[in-house]
PDB file of C-alpha atoms in Angstrom:
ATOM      1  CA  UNK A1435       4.601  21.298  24.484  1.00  0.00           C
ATOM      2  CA  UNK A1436       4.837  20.943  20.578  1.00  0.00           C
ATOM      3  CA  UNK A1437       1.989  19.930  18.697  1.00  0.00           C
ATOM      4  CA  UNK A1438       3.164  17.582  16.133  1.00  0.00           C
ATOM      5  CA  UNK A1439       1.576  18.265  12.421  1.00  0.00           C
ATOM      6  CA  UNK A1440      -0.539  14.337  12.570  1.00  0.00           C
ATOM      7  CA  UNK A1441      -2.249  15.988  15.927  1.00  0.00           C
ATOM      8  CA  UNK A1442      -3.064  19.062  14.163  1.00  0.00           C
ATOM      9  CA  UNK A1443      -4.309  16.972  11.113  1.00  0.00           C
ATOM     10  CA  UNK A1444      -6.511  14.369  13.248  1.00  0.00           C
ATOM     11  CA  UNK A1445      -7.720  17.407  15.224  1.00  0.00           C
ATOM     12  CA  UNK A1446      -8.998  19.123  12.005  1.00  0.00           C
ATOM     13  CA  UNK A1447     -10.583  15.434  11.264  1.00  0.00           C
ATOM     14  CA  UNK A1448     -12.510  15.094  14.221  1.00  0.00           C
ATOM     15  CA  UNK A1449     -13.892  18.402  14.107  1.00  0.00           C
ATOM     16  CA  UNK A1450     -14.956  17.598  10.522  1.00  0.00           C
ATOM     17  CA  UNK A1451     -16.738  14.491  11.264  1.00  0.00           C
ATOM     18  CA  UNK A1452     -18.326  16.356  14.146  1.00  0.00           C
ATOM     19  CA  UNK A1453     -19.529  18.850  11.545  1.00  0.00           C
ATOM     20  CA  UNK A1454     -20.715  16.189   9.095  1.00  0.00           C
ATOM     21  CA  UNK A1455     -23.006  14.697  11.983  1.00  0.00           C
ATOM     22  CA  UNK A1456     -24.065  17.791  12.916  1.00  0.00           C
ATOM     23  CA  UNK A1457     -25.884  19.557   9.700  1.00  0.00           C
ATOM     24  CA  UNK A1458     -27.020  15.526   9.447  1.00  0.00           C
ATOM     25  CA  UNK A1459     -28.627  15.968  12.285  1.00  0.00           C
ATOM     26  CA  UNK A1460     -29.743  19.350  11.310  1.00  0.00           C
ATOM     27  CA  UNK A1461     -31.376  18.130   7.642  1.00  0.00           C
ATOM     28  CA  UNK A1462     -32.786  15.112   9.435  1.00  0.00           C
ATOM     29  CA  UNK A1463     -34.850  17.354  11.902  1.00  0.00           C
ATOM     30  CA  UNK A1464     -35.092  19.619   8.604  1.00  0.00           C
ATOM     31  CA  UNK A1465     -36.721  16.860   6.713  1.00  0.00           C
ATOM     32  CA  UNK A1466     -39.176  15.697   9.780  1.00  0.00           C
ATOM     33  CA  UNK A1467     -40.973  18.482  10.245  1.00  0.00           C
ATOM     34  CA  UNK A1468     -41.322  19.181   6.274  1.00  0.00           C
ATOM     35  CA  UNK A1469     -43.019  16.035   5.777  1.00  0.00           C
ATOM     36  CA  UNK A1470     -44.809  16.897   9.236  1.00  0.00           C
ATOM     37  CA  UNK A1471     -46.477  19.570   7.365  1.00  0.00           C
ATOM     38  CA  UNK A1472     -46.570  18.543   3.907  1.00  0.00           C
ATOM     39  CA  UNK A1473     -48.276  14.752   4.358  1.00  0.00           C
ATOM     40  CA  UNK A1474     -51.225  16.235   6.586  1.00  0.00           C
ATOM     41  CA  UNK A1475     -51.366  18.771   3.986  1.00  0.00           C
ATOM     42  CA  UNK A1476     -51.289  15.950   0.685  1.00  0.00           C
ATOM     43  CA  UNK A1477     -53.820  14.041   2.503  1.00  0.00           C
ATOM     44  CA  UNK A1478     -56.424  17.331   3.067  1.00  0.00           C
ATOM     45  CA  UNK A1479     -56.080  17.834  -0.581  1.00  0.00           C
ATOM     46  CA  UNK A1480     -56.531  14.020  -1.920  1.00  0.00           C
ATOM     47  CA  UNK A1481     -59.498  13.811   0.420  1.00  0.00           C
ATOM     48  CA  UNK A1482     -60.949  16.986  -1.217  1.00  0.00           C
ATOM     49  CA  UNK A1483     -61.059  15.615  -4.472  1.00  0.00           C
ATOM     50  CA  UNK A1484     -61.851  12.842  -3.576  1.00  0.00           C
ATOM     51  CA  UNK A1485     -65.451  10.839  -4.847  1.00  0.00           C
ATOM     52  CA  UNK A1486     -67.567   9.713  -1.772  1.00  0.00           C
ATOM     53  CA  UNK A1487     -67.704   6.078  -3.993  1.00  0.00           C
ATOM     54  CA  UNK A1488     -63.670   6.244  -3.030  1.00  0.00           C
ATOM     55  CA  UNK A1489     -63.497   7.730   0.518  1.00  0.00           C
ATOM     56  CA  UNK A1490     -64.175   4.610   2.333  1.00  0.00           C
ATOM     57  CA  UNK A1491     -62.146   2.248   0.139  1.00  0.00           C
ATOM     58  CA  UNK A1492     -60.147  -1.060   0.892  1.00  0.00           C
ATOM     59  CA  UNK A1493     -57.411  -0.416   0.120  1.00  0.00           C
ATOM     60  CA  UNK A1494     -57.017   3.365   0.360  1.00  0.00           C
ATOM     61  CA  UNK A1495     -55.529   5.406  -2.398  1.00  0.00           C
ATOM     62  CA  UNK A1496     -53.188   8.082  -1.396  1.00  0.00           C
ATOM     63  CA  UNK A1497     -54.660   9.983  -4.518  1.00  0.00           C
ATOM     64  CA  UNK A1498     -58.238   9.475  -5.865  1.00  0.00           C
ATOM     65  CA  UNK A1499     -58.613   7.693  -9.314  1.00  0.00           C
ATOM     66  CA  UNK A1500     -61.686   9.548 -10.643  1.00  0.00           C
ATOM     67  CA  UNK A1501     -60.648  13.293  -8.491  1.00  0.00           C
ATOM     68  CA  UNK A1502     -64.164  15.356  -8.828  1.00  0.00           C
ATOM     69  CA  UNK A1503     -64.691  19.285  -7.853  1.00  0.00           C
ATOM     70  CA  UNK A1504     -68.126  18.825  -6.983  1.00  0.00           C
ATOM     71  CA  UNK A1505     -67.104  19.473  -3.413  1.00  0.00           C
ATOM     72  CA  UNK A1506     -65.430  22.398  -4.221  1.00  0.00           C
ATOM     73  CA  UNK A1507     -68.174  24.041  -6.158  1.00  0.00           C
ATOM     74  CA  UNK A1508     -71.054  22.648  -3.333  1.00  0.00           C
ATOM     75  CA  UNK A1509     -68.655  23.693  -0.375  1.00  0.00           C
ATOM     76  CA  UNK A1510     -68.020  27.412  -1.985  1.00  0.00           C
ATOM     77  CA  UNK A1511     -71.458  28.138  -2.716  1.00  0.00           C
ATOM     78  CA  UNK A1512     -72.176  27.388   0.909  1.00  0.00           C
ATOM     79  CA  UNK A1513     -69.334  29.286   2.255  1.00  0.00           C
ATOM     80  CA  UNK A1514     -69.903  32.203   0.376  1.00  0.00           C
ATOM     81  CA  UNK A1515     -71.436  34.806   3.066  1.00  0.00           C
ATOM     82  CA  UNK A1516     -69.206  33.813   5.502  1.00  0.00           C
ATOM     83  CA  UNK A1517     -65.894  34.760   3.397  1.00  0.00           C
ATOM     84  CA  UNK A1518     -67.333  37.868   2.615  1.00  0.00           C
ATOM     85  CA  UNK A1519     -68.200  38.059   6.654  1.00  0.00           C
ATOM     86  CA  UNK A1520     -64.675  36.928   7.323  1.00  0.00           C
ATOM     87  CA  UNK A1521     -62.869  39.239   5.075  1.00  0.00           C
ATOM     88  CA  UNK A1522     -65.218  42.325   6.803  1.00  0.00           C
ATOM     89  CA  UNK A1523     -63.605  40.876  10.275  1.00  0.00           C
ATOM     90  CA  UNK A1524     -60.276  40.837   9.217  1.00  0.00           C
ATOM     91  CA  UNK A1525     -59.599  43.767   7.411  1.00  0.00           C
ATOM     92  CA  UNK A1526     -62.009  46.085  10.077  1.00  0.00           C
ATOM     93  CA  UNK A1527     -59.675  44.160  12.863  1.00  0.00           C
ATOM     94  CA  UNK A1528     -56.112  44.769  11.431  1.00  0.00           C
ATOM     95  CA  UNK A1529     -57.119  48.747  10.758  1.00  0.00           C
ATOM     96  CA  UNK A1530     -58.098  49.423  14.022  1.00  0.00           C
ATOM     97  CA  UNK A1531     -55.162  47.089  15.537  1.00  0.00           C
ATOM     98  CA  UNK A1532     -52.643  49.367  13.762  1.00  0.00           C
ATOM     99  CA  UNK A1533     -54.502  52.908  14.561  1.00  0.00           C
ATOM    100  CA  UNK A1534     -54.607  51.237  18.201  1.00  0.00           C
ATOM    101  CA  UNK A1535     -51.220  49.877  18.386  1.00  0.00           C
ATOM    102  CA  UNK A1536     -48.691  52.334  16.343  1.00  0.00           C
ATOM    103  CA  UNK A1537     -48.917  55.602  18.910  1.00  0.00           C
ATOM    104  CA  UNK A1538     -48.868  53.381  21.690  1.00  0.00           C
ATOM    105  CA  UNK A1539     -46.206  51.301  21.068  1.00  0.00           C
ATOM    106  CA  UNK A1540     -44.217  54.273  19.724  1.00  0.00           C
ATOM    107  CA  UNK A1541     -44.771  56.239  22.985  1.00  0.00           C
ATOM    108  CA  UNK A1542     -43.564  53.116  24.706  1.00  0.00           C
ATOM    109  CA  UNK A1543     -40.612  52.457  22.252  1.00  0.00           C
ATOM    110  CA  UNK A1544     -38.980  56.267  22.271  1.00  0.00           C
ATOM    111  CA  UNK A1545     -40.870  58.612  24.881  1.00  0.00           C
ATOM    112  CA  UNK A1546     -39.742  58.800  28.739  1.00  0.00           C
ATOM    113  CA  UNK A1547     -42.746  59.052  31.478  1.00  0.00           C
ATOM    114  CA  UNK A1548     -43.467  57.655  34.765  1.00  0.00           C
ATOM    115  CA  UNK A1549     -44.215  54.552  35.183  1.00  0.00           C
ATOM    116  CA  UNK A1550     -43.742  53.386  31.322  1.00  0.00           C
ATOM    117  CA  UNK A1551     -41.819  49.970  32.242  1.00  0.00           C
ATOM    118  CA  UNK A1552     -45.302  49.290  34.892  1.00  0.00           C
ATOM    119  CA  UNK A1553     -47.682  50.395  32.166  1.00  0.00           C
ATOM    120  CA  UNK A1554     -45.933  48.090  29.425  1.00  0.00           C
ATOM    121  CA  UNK A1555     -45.633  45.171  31.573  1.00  0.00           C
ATOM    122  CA  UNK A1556     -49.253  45.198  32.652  1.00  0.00           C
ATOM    123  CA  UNK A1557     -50.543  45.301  29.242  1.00  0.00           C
ATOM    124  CA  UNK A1558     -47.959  42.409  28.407  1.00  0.00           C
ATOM    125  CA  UNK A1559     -49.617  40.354  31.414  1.00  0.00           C
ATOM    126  CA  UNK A1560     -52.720  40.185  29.702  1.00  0.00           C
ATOM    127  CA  UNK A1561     -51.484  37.556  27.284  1.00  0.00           C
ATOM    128  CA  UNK A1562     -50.978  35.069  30.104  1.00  0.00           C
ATOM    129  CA  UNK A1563     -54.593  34.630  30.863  1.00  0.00           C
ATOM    130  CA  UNK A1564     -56.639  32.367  29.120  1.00  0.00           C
ATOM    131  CA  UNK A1565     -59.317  33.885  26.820  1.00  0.00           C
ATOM    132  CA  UNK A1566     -61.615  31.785  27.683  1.00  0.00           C
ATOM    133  CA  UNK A1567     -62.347  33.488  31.248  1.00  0.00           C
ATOM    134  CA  UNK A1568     -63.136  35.985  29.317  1.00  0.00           C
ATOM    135  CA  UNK A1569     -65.907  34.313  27.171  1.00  0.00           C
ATOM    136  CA  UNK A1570     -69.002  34.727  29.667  1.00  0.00           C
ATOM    137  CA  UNK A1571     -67.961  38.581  30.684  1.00  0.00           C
ATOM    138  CA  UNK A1572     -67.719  39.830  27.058  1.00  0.00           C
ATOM    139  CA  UNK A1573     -71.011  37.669  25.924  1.00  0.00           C
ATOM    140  CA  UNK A1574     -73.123  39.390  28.374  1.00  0.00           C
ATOM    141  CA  UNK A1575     -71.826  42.626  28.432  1.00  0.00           C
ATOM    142  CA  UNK A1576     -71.896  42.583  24.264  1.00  0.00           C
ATOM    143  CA  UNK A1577     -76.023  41.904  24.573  1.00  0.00           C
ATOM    144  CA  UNK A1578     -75.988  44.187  27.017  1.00  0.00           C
ATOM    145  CA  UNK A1579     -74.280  46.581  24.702  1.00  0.00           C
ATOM    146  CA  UNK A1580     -75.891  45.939  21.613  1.00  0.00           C
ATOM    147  CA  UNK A1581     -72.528  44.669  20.624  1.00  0.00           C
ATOM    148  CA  UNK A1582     -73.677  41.096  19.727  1.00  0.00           C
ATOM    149  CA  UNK A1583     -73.833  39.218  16.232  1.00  0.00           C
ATOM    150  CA  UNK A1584     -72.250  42.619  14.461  1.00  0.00           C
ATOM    151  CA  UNK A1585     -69.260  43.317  13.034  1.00  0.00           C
ATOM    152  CA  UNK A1586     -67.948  46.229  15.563  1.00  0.00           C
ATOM    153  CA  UNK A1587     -68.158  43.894  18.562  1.00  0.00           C
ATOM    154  CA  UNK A1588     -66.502  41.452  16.591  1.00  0.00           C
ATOM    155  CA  UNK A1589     -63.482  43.912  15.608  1.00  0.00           C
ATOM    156  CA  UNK A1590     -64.101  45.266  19.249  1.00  0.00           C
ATOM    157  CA  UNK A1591     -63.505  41.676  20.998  1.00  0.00           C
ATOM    158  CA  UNK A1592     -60.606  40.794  18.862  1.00  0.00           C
ATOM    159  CA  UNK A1593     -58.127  43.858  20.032  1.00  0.00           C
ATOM    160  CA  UNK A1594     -57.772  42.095  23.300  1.00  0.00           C
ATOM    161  CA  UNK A1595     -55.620  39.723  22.012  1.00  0.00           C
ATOM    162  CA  UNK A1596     -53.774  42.074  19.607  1.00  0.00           C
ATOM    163  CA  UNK A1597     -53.013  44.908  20.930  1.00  0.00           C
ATOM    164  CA  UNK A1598     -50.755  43.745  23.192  1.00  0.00           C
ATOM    165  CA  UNK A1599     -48.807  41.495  20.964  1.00  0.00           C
ATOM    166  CA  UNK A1600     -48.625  43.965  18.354  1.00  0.00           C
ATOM    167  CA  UNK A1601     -47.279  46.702  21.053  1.00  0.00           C
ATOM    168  CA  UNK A1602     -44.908  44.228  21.850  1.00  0.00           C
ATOM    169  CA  UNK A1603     -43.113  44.155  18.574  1.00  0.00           C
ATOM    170  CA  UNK A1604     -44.202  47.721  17.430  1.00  0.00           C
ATOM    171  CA  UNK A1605     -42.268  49.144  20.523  1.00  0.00           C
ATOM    172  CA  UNK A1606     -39.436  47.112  20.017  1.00  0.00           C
ATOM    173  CA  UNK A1607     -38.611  47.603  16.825  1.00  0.00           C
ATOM    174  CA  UNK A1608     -39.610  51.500  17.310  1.00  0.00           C
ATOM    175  CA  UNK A1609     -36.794  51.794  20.476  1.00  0.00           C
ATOM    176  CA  UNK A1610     -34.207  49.803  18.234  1.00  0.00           C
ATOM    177  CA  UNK A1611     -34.400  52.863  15.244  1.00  0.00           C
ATOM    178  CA  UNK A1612     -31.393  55.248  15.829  1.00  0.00           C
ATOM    179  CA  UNK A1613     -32.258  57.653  18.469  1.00  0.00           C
ATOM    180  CA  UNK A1614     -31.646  61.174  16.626  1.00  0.00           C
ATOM    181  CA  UNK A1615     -33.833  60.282  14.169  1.00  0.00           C
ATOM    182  CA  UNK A1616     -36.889  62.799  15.106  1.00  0.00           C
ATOM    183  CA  UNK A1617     -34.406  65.637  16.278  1.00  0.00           C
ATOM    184  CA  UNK A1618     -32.579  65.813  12.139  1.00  0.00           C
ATOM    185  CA  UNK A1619     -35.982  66.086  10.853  1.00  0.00           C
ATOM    186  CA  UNK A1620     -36.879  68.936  13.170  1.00  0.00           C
ATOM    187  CA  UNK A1621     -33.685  70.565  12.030  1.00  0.00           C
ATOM    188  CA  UNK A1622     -34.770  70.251   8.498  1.00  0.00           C
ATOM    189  CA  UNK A1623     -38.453  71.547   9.109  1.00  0.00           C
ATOM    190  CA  UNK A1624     -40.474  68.998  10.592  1.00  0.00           C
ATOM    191  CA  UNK A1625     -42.625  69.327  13.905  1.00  0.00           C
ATOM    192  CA  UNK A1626     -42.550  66.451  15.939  1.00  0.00           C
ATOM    193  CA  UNK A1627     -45.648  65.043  14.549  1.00  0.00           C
ATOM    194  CA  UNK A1628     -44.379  65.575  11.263  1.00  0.00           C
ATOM    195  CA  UNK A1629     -41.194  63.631  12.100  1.00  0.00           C
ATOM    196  CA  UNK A1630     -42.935  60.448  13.246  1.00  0.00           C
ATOM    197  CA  UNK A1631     -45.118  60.619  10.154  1.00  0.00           C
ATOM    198  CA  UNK A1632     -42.315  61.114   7.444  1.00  0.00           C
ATOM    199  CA  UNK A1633     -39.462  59.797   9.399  1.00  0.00           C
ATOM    200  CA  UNK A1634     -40.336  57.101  11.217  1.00  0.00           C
ATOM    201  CA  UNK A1635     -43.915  55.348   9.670  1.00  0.00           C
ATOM    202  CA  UNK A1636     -41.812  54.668   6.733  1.00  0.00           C
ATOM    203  CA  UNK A1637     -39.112  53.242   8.297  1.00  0.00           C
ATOM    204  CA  UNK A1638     -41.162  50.952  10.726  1.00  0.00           C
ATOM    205  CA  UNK A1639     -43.327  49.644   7.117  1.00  0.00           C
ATOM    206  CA  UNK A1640     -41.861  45.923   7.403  1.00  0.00           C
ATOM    207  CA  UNK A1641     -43.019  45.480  10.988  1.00  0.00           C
ATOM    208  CA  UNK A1642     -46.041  47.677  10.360  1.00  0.00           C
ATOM    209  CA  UNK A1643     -46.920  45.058   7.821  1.00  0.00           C
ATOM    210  CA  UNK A1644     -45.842  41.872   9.832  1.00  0.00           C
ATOM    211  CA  UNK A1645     -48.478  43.942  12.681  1.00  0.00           C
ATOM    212  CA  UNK A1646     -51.543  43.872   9.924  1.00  0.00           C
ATOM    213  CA  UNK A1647     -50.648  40.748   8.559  1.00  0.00           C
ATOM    214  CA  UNK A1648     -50.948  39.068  12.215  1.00  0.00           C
ATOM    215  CA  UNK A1649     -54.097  40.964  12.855  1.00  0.00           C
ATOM    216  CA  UNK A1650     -55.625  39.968  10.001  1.00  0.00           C
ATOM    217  CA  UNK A1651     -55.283  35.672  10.526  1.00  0.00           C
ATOM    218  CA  UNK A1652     -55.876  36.799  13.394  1.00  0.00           C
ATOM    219  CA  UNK A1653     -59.374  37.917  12.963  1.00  0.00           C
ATOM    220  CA  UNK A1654     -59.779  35.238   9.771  1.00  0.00           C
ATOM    221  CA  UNK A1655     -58.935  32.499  11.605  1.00  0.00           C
ATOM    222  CA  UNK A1656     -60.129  33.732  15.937  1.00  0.00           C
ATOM    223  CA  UNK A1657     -63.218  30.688  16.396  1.00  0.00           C
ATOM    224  CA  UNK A1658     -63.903  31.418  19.763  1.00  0.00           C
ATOM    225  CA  UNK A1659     -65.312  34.568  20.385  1.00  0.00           C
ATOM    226  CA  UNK A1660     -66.359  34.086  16.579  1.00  0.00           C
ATOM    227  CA  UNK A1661     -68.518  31.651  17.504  1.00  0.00           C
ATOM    228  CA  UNK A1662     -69.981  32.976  20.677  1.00  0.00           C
ATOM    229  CA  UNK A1663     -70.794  36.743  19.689  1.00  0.00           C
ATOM    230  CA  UNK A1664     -72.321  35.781  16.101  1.00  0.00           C
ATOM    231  CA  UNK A1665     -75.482  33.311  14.556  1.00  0.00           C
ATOM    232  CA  UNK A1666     -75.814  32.163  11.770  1.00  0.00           C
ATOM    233  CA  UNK A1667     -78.121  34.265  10.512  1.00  0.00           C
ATOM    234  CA  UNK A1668     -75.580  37.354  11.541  1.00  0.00           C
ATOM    235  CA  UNK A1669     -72.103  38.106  10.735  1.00  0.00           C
ATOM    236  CA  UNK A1670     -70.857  34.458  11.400  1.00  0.00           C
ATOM    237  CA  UNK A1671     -67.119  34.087   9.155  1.00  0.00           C
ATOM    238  CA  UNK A1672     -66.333  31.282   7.650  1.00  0.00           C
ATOM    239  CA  UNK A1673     -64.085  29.339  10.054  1.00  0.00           C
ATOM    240  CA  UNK A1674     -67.835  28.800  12.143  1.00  0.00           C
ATOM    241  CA  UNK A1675     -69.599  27.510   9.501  1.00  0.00           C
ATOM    242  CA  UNK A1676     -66.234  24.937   8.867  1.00  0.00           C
ATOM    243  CA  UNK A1677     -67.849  23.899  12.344  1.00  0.00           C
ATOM    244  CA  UNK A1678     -70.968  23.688  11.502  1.00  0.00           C
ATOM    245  CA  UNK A1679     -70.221  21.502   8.286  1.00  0.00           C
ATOM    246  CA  UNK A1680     -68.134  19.313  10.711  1.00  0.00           C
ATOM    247  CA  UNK A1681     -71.434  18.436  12.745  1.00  0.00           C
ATOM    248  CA  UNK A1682     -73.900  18.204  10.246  1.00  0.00           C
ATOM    249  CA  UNK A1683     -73.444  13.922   9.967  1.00  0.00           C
ATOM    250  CA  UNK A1684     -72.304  11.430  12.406  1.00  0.00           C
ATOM    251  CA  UNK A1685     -69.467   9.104  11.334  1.00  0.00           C
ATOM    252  CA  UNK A1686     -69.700   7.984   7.534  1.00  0.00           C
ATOM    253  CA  UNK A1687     -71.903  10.259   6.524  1.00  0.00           C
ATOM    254  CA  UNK A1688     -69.746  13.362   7.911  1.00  0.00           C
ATOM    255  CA  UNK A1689     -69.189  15.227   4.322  1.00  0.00           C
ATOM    256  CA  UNK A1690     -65.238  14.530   4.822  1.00  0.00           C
ATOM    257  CA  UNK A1691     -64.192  15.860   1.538  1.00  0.00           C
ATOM    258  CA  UNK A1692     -66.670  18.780   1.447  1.00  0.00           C
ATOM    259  CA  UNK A1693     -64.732  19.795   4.978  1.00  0.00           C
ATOM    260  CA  UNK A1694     -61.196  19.023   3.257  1.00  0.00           C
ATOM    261  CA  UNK A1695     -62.406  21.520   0.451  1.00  0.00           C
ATOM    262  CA  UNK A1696     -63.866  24.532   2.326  1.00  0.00           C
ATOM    263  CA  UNK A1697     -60.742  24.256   4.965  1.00  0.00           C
ATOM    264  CA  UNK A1698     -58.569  24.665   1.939  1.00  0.00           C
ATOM    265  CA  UNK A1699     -60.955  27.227   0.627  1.00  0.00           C
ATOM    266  CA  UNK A1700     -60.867  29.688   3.954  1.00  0.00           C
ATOM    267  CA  UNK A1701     -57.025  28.877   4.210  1.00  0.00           C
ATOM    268  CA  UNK A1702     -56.177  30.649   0.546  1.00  0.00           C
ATOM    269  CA  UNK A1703     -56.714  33.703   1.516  1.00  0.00           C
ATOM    270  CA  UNK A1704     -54.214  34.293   4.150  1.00  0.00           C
ATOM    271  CA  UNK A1705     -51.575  32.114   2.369  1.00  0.00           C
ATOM    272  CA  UNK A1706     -51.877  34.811  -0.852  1.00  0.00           C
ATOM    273  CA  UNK A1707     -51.655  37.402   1.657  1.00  0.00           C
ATOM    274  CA  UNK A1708     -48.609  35.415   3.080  1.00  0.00           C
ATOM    275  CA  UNK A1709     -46.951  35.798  -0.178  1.00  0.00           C
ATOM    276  CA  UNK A1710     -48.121  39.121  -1.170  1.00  0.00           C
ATOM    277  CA  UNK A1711     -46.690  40.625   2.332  1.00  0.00           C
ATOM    278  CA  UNK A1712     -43.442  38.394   2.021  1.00  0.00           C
ATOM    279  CA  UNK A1713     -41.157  41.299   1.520  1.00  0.00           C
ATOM    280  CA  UNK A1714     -42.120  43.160   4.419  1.00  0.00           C
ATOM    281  CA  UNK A1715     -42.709  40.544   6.981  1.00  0.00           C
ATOM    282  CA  UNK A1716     -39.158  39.100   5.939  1.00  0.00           C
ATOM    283  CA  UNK A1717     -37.986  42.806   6.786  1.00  0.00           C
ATOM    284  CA  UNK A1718     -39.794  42.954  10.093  1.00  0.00           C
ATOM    285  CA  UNK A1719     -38.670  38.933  11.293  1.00  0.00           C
ATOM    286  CA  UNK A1720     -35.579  38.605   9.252  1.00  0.00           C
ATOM    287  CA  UNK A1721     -34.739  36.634   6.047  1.00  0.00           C
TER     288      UNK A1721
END
């Protein structure tokens, strides 16, 4: 059969309009779930500087006419121990997530033993069970322990949720490196332990940063166990006493835009961090 040059050409214009309807589509789901994000996002930040004379108003505003920072100055001021309890958390629970994590998951990623796949997968099955069965177990034993309401049972607590998912990608992106990579080192001088120090470490930096950088919200933002093992005359972080400012009035009197201002407050942070880390988590997930 000969394809005539008008079947070719309306061919080539189907496939075009197809292609126009499709990145359509693609911008339009684009577009939804930017302003999914972003209008939540304008209306935490309106309400935050926002005058309690203007919260309740008939019509509402979208953006307050007289915009105050009185909540951001009263909300800081009462936030203040918990950041600095928060930042303890964080930075005490990435460190020992990456001592933790980076020998294990490069045993897993590039060393042969028995019974490696059944070893992997069972720490892997602990991320399919709820924490919260784990909430009355870990309470007792940390009072038994003298674990509760300080910052080591805190960064204690919080590896059971990490080090598994940062093994995970550690040892995945340790057995995709090129295999001969420890055996030319040794041939220029290295010892084995030197190797994985010089050799690989540097090479693995993007998703040993993506590792921290997950360990670290983690442990800024974790309310659970954050709220269990502390008080508030402890170690409690910040995201707890969000809670607390959330109960402290019932309906109207609920200090809405002191809450809008101290969530924004605990969520700069991690967003600097975000962009400060952008190189190397873009290395470690892709572009």
């Amino acid at each position: 059969m000969r394809l005539s040059i008008d079947t070719i050409g309306g061919s080539r214009s189907g496939l075009q309009l197809e292609d126009v309807v499709f990145k359509a589509a693609v911008y339009g789901v684009i577009l939804a779930l930017v302003l999914l994000i972003v209008i939540p996002l304008l209306v935490v930040v309106s309400v935050a500087f926002t005058p309690t004379s203007e919260l309740f108003s008939n019509p509402s505003a979208w953006f307050p006419q007289n915009p105050t920072l009185q909540w951001w100055s009263v909300g800081f001021a009462e936030l203040q121990e918990g950041l600095l309890h928060s930042l303890v958390i964080s930075v005490g629970t990435a460190l020992i997530a990456l001592v933790i994590t980076i020998p294990g998951a490069y045993v897993f990623g590039r060393k042969e033993f028995v019974g490696k796949q059944f070893v992997f997968y069972a720490i892997i099955l602990s991320l399919l069970f709820p924490s919260i069965v784990l909430v009355v177990p870990i309470t007792a034993r940390w009072l038994q322990w003298g674990l509760y309401d300080s910052y080591i049972g805190l960064w204690i607590a919080f590896q059971i949720f990490i080090t598994p998912f940062a093994i995970w990608i550690l040892r995945d992106y340790f057995s995709k490196l090129p295999e001969n990579l420890e055996e030319a080192a040794q041939v220029y001088g290295c010892t084995e332990f030197g190797a994985f120090v010089r050799v690989i470490l540097p090479i693995a930096k993007p998703a040993l940063i993506a590792v921290g950088f997950l360990a670290f919200l983690n442990g800024w933002n974790e309310f659970l166990f954050a709220n269990l093992l502390t008080t508030s005359s402890g170690v409690q972080p910040a995201i707890v006493q969000l809670y607390a400012t959330l109960h402290s009035g019932q309906g109207e009197s609920i200090p809405w835009s002191m809450l809008m201002a101290q969530a924004l407050i605990i969520g700069t942070p991690p967003a600097i961090l975000y962009f400060v880390a952008q190189k190397g988590l873009r290395g470690a997930f892709g572009p």
